Amino acid sequence: MDFASSYLIFLLLVFFSISPCFSDPRSSVAALICSNVTSTASVRQSFINSYLSAMDGITPIVHSKRFAEVIRGTGNATLFSLGQCMDDLSTTDCDLCFAQCKIQIVRCLPFQRATRGGRVFLDGCYLRYDDYNFFDEALSPVARTVCGVTQFGGNQTDFAANRNQTDFAANTNEIMRNLSIEAPKNNGFFAGFVGGGNSTAYGLAQCWDSLNTTSCSMCLENAVSNIGSCLPNEEGRVLNSGCYMRYSTQKFYNDSGSGNASAGGNGHQTLAIILATTSSVLTAAMIIISCVFFWRRKLKRMRKERAQLGALAATVNKSELNFKYETLERATNYFHSSNKLGHGASGTVYKGILPDGKVIAIKRLLFNTRQWVDDFFNEVNLISRVHHKNLVKLLGCSITGPESLLVYEYVPNKSLHQHLFDETNARLLTWDMRYHILVGTAEGLAYLHEESELRIIHRDIKLGNILLDENFMAKIADFGLARLFPEDKTHISTAIAGTRGYMAPEYLVRGKLTEKADVYSFGVLLIEVICGKRINSYPQEPSSILHLVWNLYTSRRLSEAVDPTMEGRFREEDAFRVLHIGLLCTQASPELRPTMSMVVKMLTDESSNLPSPAQPPFLNSNTEIPSVPFEIFRPESNSQSSGNSMTVTLLDPR
């Protein structure tokens, strides 16, 4: 039984229930976030006046409409504010919750040093103010994942003895995915559950009414990717700029979807008694209708996927790309584990030998999801049309067997990641070898961005996707996330996908994708290759290797950042120049980053002048901040944070 069927039966059971469900304002604080301290007294006073006016104006609108956007003040004192209640709260509970919001958010506004930004997440409502128009902002670098304190097998309760950890985790992941799909189609709100008994996972998702459907989906997809970090805790929340998502072992939401009025106990009981006489007929009818509806929807989806696959199959079968499944199966000794070269998010890669003795690499994708069709079509459609010495060549594919297969040229020296972080292999990577690998990678990206007949953004440039041939020449691989960039577009707005640490700040925060996202990723990769360290090599420090290289650059000691395994066998001026180029590629502003063709020129032409880089975004193990790092202040022991709630205050030192 799928989620929709389960949810329908759930609604029927609630609808015919005799016992009324009393509401709850859910006014527990999930997080308080403050930022941007006002610098001057005159601006501070004007901004406080705008704040007070906005708070006066927003309350009656939230009371009547449950959502409000209010702008007050002018010039430097302009303040934007947004408030909303969850859709399942009654009007009374909404008023109570929002009143608590206004009490809590004052903590962001100490009058001796007023902040220009603050937001408070309660479990039933949300309030934010800031000095810029954030109304359509879905994601931000100060998003928070807040996990409950009780875990499976914890000391507080023997949760593992009463619940199946694996089942609960699976149910939680399923309800979160369902919420991210259903909420955008339901005016930004959805609540429900998956499972039964002690392994039931309850969930709620709410997008703020200022977001459109696309932004709501993007926000909730991001929340789903983060909330899994709370498992196996009994409760978890993701608090994004544009949405809220929560799961729990206990039912915490109200059954009323609109929340416009409280349910009266006597009226509800009377209605239930009247409806009880026809419950059997209605239940049977609803089950039949739902089965027909879901069967037709599934049939429609299958027809659509078959049509897409059929079009692809027709194209492949008429081309030289077609391989027989049986041929590839025998080439890998029936995908024996001894031939396995590696495993990634998009599939497993095996070494194979064709009957003519040619060695190949075969990527094996499971044929069981819609995502398979998208990824497979993406790789075949894009890679088969581009050819460059620094790109892994696609030789063909097979879609006739029980699973889909992609056939590539075999690259014998594996990935740059495997060489760089193996002590023995790293010593073999001399300065000249690393330099030529970086130049080759840059040339491959320049071809994708500017020289091929297509304009392609790779989206996942990292050490693991740079393969090395027998001569240690770089080959860019894995185009499963690549996107075709229309010539008439300045950027693409898309769901965020990639690898943490390599994603450009404008893409991570706003989903804004351009070629400059690849440039940023290349800059990170360049610094890793020269320094011999991962981007997050300092988990106990507040910043990343970018911070280290930037500090050494400002003191003109960049050669100290070079991988010590090279034992000084390089020219200091060469190291300074290459790392300088890496800093140019990782500047926070995409407009300041060079194009990949400019990067190639800077790497190969020592006479070309290099501009001074601007400060890169500082990174830490949790998030990526596009400008200045935030200082995190934990609440004291006497704060209002208790139970499964946690208050986090962030102050921008500017």
XYZ file of C-alpha atoms in Angstrom, residues 137-634:
498
model
C 14.260 33.183 -0.427
C 14.010 29.393 -0.155
C 17.430 28.518 1.272
C 20.074 30.362 3.255
C 23.428 29.471 4.828
C 22.006 29.819 8.342
C 19.508 26.997 7.893
C 19.451 24.635 10.862
C 18.888 20.937 11.468
C 17.680 20.392 15.045
C 17.554 16.843 16.382
C 15.734 15.471 19.423
C 17.866 14.306 22.319
C 16.527 10.755 22.826
C 18.104 8.128 20.564
C 17.624 4.435 19.971
C 19.219 2.660 22.859
C 19.697 5.966 24.739
C 19.749 6.288 28.507
C 16.477 8.203 28.790
C 14.249 5.486 27.344
C 15.000 2.047 26.026
C 13.780 3.079 22.598
C 15.486 0.204 20.817
C 13.582 -2.328 22.927
C 10.214 -0.895 21.937
C 10.799 0.144 18.340
C 12.456 -1.403 15.330
C 15.306 0.958 14.482
C 15.536 -0.097 10.830
C 11.777 0.101 10.240
C 11.512 3.491 11.925
C 14.385 4.909 9.857
C 12.828 3.571 6.644
C 9.399 4.967 7.591
C 10.935 8.338 8.462
C 12.758 8.593 5.146
C 9.585 7.626 3.285
C 7.323 10.146 5.032
C 9.905 12.901 4.488
C 10.087 12.154 0.770
C 6.312 12.046 0.533
C 5.991 15.377 2.303
C 8.441 17.035 -0.095
C 6.330 15.833 -3.031
C 2.824 16.434 -1.663
C 3.266 19.761 0.149
C 4.091 21.840 -2.983
C 0.949 20.451 -4.617
C -1.149 21.245 -1.535
C -0.522 24.985 -1.151
C 2.752 24.369 0.644
C 1.493 22.219 3.525
C 1.160 18.510 4.215
C 1.164 16.243 7.256
C 0.833 12.498 7.635
C 2.470 9.296 8.764
C 4.012 6.070 7.472
C 4.127 2.719 9.238
C 2.271 1.335 12.187
C 2.674 0.406 15.813
C 5.909 1.375 17.520
C 7.700 2.098 14.231
C 5.276 4.785 13.004
C 6.915 7.979 11.736
C 4.805 11.159 11.787
C 5.794 14.153 9.675
C 4.818 17.692 8.707
C 6.093 20.028 6.000
C 5.207 23.708 5.593
C 6.450 26.204 3.001
C 5.886 29.893 3.631
C 3.203 31.369 1.373
C 5.726 33.782 -0.179
C 7.344 30.920 -2.147
C 6.138 29.632 -5.484
C 5.734 25.914 -6.120
C 9.216 25.485 -7.612
C 10.958 27.215 -4.707
C 8.864 25.262 -2.218
C 9.940 21.986 -3.832
C 13.591 23.056 -3.811
C 13.405 24.037 -0.145
C 11.773 20.770 0.941
C 14.115 18.633 -1.161
C 17.005 20.310 0.634
C 15.281 19.636 3.966
C 14.892 15.937 3.131
C 18.619 15.676 2.355
C 19.481 17.185 5.756
C 16.896 15.744 8.121
C 18.231 12.201 7.735
C 21.231 13.240 9.840
C 18.927 13.236 12.879
C 18.257 9.499 12.652
C 18.073 7.409 14.797
C 16.843 10.206 17.084
C 13.140 10.097 17.833
C 12.597 13.602 16.473
C 14.173 15.956 13.949
C 13.520 19.329 12.356
C 14.975 21.234 9.400
C 14.555 25.005 9.601
C 15.139 26.571 6.186
C 14.641 30.158 5.124
C 11.539 29.214 3.140
C 10.188 26.099 4.822
C 9.932 23.906 7.927
C 10.023 20.118 8.108
C 9.667 17.852 11.146
C 9.369 14.162 11.968
C 8.600 12.458 15.263
C 7.636 9.150 16.826
C 4.604 10.944 18.318
C 1.724 12.559 16.448
C 2.196 16.304 16.948
C 0.057 17.898 14.232
C -3.688 18.597 14.174
C -6.028 16.734 11.853
C -7.587 19.956 10.581
C -5.799 20.803 7.352
C -6.870 24.449 7.165
C -6.731 25.407 10.807
C -9.354 28.119 10.348
C -11.364 27.113 13.403
C -11.119 24.904 16.447
C -13.071 21.683 16.381
C -15.960 21.700 18.814
C -16.271 18.537 20.861
C -20.082 18.197 20.886
C -20.481 19.125 17.232
C -17.833 16.646 16.235
C -19.459 13.861 18.236
C -22.886 14.612 16.761
C -21.505 14.592 13.245
C -19.718 11.301 13.902
C -22.916 9.649 15.189
C -24.871 10.778 12.129
C -22.198 9.581 9.749
C -21.705 6.263 11.533
C -24.878 4.817 9.957
C -23.403 5.172 6.471
C -19.745 4.583 7.307
C -19.579 1.083 5.799
C -20.933 2.191 2.430
C -18.770 5.325 2.316
C -15.649 3.443 3.342
C -16.145 0.795 0.666
C -16.836 3.460 -1.970
C -13.788 5.505 -1.006
C -11.515 2.455 -1.099
C -12.765 1.487 -4.557
C -12.393 5.049 -5.857
C -8.911 5.414 -4.387
C -7.761 2.091 -5.856
C -8.987 3.108 -9.327
C -7.394 6.547 -9.003
C -3.995 5.295 -7.898
C -3.982 2.486 -10.475
C -4.676 4.971 -13.280
C -1.989 7.349 -12.004
C 0.566 4.531 -11.860
C -0.397 3.367 -15.349
C -0.001 6.911 -16.698
C 3.451 7.230 -15.124
C 4.562 3.869 -16.540
C 3.380 4.846 -20.023
C 5.309 8.100 -19.816
C 8.514 6.349 -18.762
C 8.118 3.723 -21.474
C 7.641 6.458 -24.079
C 10.803 8.198 -22.930
C 12.736 4.943 -22.827
C 11.315 3.922 -26.180
C 12.527 7.119 -27.818
C 15.969 6.562 -26.317
C 16.002 2.910 -27.389
C 15.127 3.830 -30.962
C 17.971 6.338 -31.075
C 20.498 3.939 -29.558
C 19.539 0.955 -31.705
C 20.108 2.975 -34.894
C 23.505 4.243 -33.789
C 26.975 2.809 -33.287
C 26.505 3.204 -29.528
C 24.482 0.000 -29.173
C 26.072 -2.948 -27.321
C 24.406 -6.278 -26.644
C 23.817 -6.892 -22.964
C 25.134 -10.452 -23.205
C 28.426 -9.201 -24.690
C 29.015 -6.805 -21.824
C 27.938 -9.383 -19.258
C 30.555 -11.846 -20.513
C 33.170 -9.089 -20.774
C 32.960 -8.535 -17.003
C 32.769 -12.266 -16.169
C 29.133 -11.666 -15.270
C 29.962 -8.609 -13.159
C 32.315 -10.526 -10.901
C 33.501 -8.608 -7.849
C 37.139 -9.014 -8.925
C 36.410 -6.715 -11.884
C 34.804 -3.992 -9.795
C 36.630 -0.653 -10.234
C 34.515 1.572 -8.019
C 31.082 2.541 -6.785
C 29.325 5.910 -6.767
C 25.903 7.466 -6.336
C 24.975 6.826 -9.964
C 26.159 3.230 -10.255
C 28.938 0.638 -10.014
C 31.819 0.539 -12.526
C 33.419 -2.715 -13.723
C 36.424 -3.511 -15.883
C 35.580 -5.527 -18.989
C 37.405 -7.127 -21.923
C 35.602 -7.378 -25.274
C 36.046 -10.404 -27.585
C 38.570 -8.428 -29.687
C 40.702 -7.851 -26.564
C 39.787 -4.196 -26.071
C 39.627 -3.169 -22.403
C 36.592 -1.083 -21.405
C 34.867 0.300 -18.318
C 31.167 -0.474 -17.780
C 28.881 1.525 -15.493
C 25.964 -0.536 -14.197
C 22.754 1.377 -13.339
C 19.715 -0.304 -11.803
C 16.595 -0.132 -13.948
C 14.048 0.512 -11.234
C 13.373 4.234 -10.852
C 12.369 7.304 -12.816
C 15.718 8.821 -11.844
C 17.399 6.013 -13.772
C 15.752 7.172 -16.994
C 16.795 10.786 -16.383
C 20.431 10.017 -15.464
C 20.880 7.460 -18.235
C 19.409 9.723 -20.892
C 21.516 12.624 -19.594
C 24.813 10.770 -19.912
C 24.081 9.198 -23.311
C 22.605 12.382 -24.783
C 25.385 14.710 -23.586
C 28.612 12.686 -23.597
C 28.020 11.028 -26.948
C 28.032 14.508 -28.541
C 31.247 15.868 -27.020
C 34.794 14.730 -27.780
C 37.953 16.016 -26.133
C 41.233 14.517 -25.001
C 40.465 15.484 -21.389
C 36.969 13.953 -21.288
C 36.296 10.259 -20.698
C 34.981 8.932 -24.019
C 31.579 7.225 -24.118
C 31.825 4.149 -26.346
C 28.224 3.023 -26.126
C 25.436 1.646 -23.982
C 22.971 -1.190 -23.579
C 19.308 -0.900 -22.616
C 18.062 -4.310 -23.744
C 18.883 -6.289 -20.596
C 17.498 -6.279 -17.056
C 19.593 -3.201 -16.232
C 21.120 -0.297 -18.110
C 24.822 -0.214 -18.927
C 27.108 2.603 -20.081
C 30.376 1.710 -21.812
C 33.411 4.009 -21.492
C 37.031 3.952 -22.489
C 39.120 2.279 -19.798
C 41.281 4.701 -17.799
C 43.912 2.550 -16.019
C 45.263 4.847 -13.295
C 41.960 5.309 -11.474
C 41.006 8.650 -9.913
C 43.013 11.636 -8.744
C 41.462 11.179 -5.299
C 42.891 7.663 -4.986
C 46.375 8.907 -5.834
C 46.407 12.142 -3.869
C 45.376 10.671 -0.524
C 47.448 7.501 -0.667
C 50.822 8.263 0.917
C 52.798 6.112 -1.507
C 51.002 7.299 -4.643
C 51.024 10.933 -3.507
C 54.831 10.938 -3.531
C 54.712 9.861 -7.180
C 52.671 12.954 -8.066
C 55.442 15.453 -8.760
C 54.864 19.158 -9.209
C 54.970 18.818 -13.014
C 52.461 15.946 -12.958
C 50.041 17.858 -10.741
C 50.425 20.962 -12.885
C 49.678 19.092 -16.133
C 46.676 17.345 -14.510
C 45.262 20.744 -13.527
C 45.880 22.194 -17.000
C 44.184 19.183 -18.621
C 41.165 19.452 -16.309
C 40.904 23.177 -17.045
C 41.086 22.549 -20.798
C 38.355 19.912 -20.568
C 36.050 22.305 -18.703
C 36.836 25.154 -21.116
C 35.787 22.846 -23.950
C 32.487 21.981 -22.231
C 31.697 25.614 -21.404
C 32.842 27.457 -24.522
C 34.217 25.304 -27.345
C 31.815 22.404 -27.936
C 28.631 22.737 -29.966
C 26.773 22.323 -26.675
C 27.106 24.514 -23.579
C 27.456 22.048 -20.701
C 27.884 22.527 -16.949
C 29.339 19.448 -15.253
C 28.054 20.275 -11.704
C 30.216 17.676 -9.914
C 33.878 18.522 -10.498
C 35.856 16.867 -7.696
C 38.956 14.712 -7.199
C 36.985 11.459 -7.554
C 35.676 12.473 -10.993
C 39.112 13.233 -12.475
C 40.541 9.979 -13.861
C 44.167 9.473 -14.917
C 45.233 7.536 -18.010
C 48.463 5.582 -18.477
C 50.369 8.862 -18.999
C 48.650 10.526 -16.024
C 46.649 12.794 -18.320
C 43.450 14.067 -16.733
C 40.076 12.752 -17.946
C 36.852 14.310 -16.614
C 34.276 11.603 -15.833
C 30.712 11.099 -14.493
C 28.256 13.350 -16.306
C 25.166 12.101 -14.468
C 24.567 15.567 -12.933
C 25.622 17.588 -16.001
C 23.191 20.130 -17.388
C 22.804 21.539 -20.897
C 22.934 25.329 -20.672
C 20.656 27.203 -23.143
C 22.427 29.898 -25.146
C 19.783 32.528 -24.334
C 19.970 32.060 -20.547
C 22.200 33.859 -18.051
C 21.669 31.143 -15.423
C 19.601 28.065 -14.591
C 17.548 27.736 -11.409
C 17.628 24.077 -10.434
C 17.467 21.716 -7.489
C 20.803 21.586 -5.691
C 22.981 18.543 -6.418
C 26.684 17.977 -6.055
C 29.331 17.358 -3.411
C 29.671 19.333 -0.179
C 32.666 21.655 -0.191
C 32.808 21.891 -3.994
C 29.486 23.694 -4.538
C 29.622 27.431 -5.241
C 27.878 29.613 -2.615
C 25.380 31.191 -5.040
C 24.345 27.700 -6.188
C 24.189 26.226 -2.701
C 22.141 29.113 -1.283
C 19.904 30.175 -4.183
C 20.070 27.286 -6.669
C 21.545 29.700 -9.256
C 23.611 27.608 -11.695
C 26.091 29.020 -14.239
C 29.461 27.937 -15.637
C 31.000 29.845 -12.721
C 29.812 27.035 -10.417
C 32.211 24.695 -12.255
C 34.926 27.362 -12.007
C 34.466 27.442 -8.225
C 34.638 23.637 -8.011
C 37.810 23.648 -10.131
C 39.364 26.239 -7.797
C 38.671 24.003 -4.797
C 40.114 21.010 -6.660
C 43.233 23.017 -7.639
C 43.908 23.995 -4.032
C 43.408 20.384 -2.887
C 45.851 19.084 -5.518
C 48.579 21.601 -4.679
C 48.114 21.409 -0.905
C 47.544 17.662 -0.743
C 44.626 18.174 1.660
C 40.872 17.774 1.421
C 38.679 20.863 1.468
C 37.436 19.910 4.963
C 40.796 18.784 6.379
C 40.325 20.796 9.562
C 37.134 19.438 11.226
C 38.054 20.940 14.610
C 38.691 24.429 13.210
C 36.114 27.092 12.262
C 37.250 27.245 8.641
C 38.580 25.168 5.744
C 41.744 24.913 3.681
C 40.457 27.946 1.720
C 40.840 29.973 4.879
C 44.411 28.728 5.357
C 45.429 29.488 1.765
C 43.822 32.940 1.932
C 45.699 33.813 5.121
C 48.994 32.629 3.613
C 48.267 34.638 0.458
C 47.708 37.854 2.403
C 51.060 37.335 4.165
C 52.740 36.262 0.873
C 53.691 32.854 2.265
C 51.670 30.700 -0.153
C 54.517 28.244 -0.713
C 53.973 27.025 2.874
C 50.616 25.564 1.768
C 52.175 23.192 -0.796
C 51.939 19.440 -0.137
C 54.982 18.504 1.994
C 55.278 15.141 0.182
C 56.792 17.063 -2.749
C 59.674 17.936 -0.384
C 60.298 21.352 -1.903
C 60.842 20.088 -5.462
C 59.104 23.074 -7.089
C 59.676 26.772 -7.672
C 58.083 28.980 -5.039
C 56.960 31.503 -7.665
C 55.161 28.691 -9.530
C 53.377 27.587 -6.355
C 52.377 31.159 -5.546
C 50.983 31.709 -9.062
C 48.976 28.469 -9.228
C 47.448 28.926 -5.750
C 46.720 32.558 -6.660
C 44.696 31.234 -9.622
C 42.862 28.876 -7.242
C 41.848 31.843 -5.073
C 40.610 33.723 -8.168
C 38.404 30.734 -9.022
C 36.938 30.472 -5.494
C 35.956 34.103 -4.976
C 32.565 34.480 -3.313
C 31.136 36.589 -6.156
C 30.651 34.571 -9.381
C 31.111 37.748 -11.458
C 34.696 38.037 -10.200
C 35.678 34.484 -11.104
C 37.477 33.994 -14.442
C 36.103 31.836 -17.243
C 37.743 28.450 -17.746
C 39.416 29.650 -20.955
C 40.946 32.500 -18.930
C 42.056 29.964 -16.315
C 43.810 27.909 -19.024
C 45.601 31.022 -20.245
C 46.655 32.031 -16.733
C 48.006 28.515 -16.065
C 49.930 28.213 -19.347
C 51.071 31.791 -19.955
C 53.357 32.997 -17.173
C 53.468 36.480 -18.692
C 49.719 37.025 -18.178
C 48.906 39.338 -15.292
C 46.816 38.016 -12.407
C 44.320 40.340 -10.699
C 44.145 40.406 -6.925
C 41.578 37.898 -5.617
C 38.747 38.890 -3.317
C 38.152 36.987 -0.099
C 36.692 33.496 -0.691
C 33.687 32.197 1.231
C 34.852 30.571 4.442
C 33.773 26.978 4.849
C 33.275 24.720 7.822
C 32.054 21.196 8.317
C 28.394 22.195 8.517
C 27.691 24.866 5.930
C 29.031 27.239 3.360
C 28.867 30.978 4.070
C 29.124 33.321 1.101
C 30.817 36.200 2.911
C 31.785 36.568 6.568
C 31.613 33.599 8.976
C 28.952 33.653 11.665
C 29.871 33.371 15.311
C 27.684 30.841 17.086
C 26.655 31.448 20.677
C 25.228 28.463 22.533
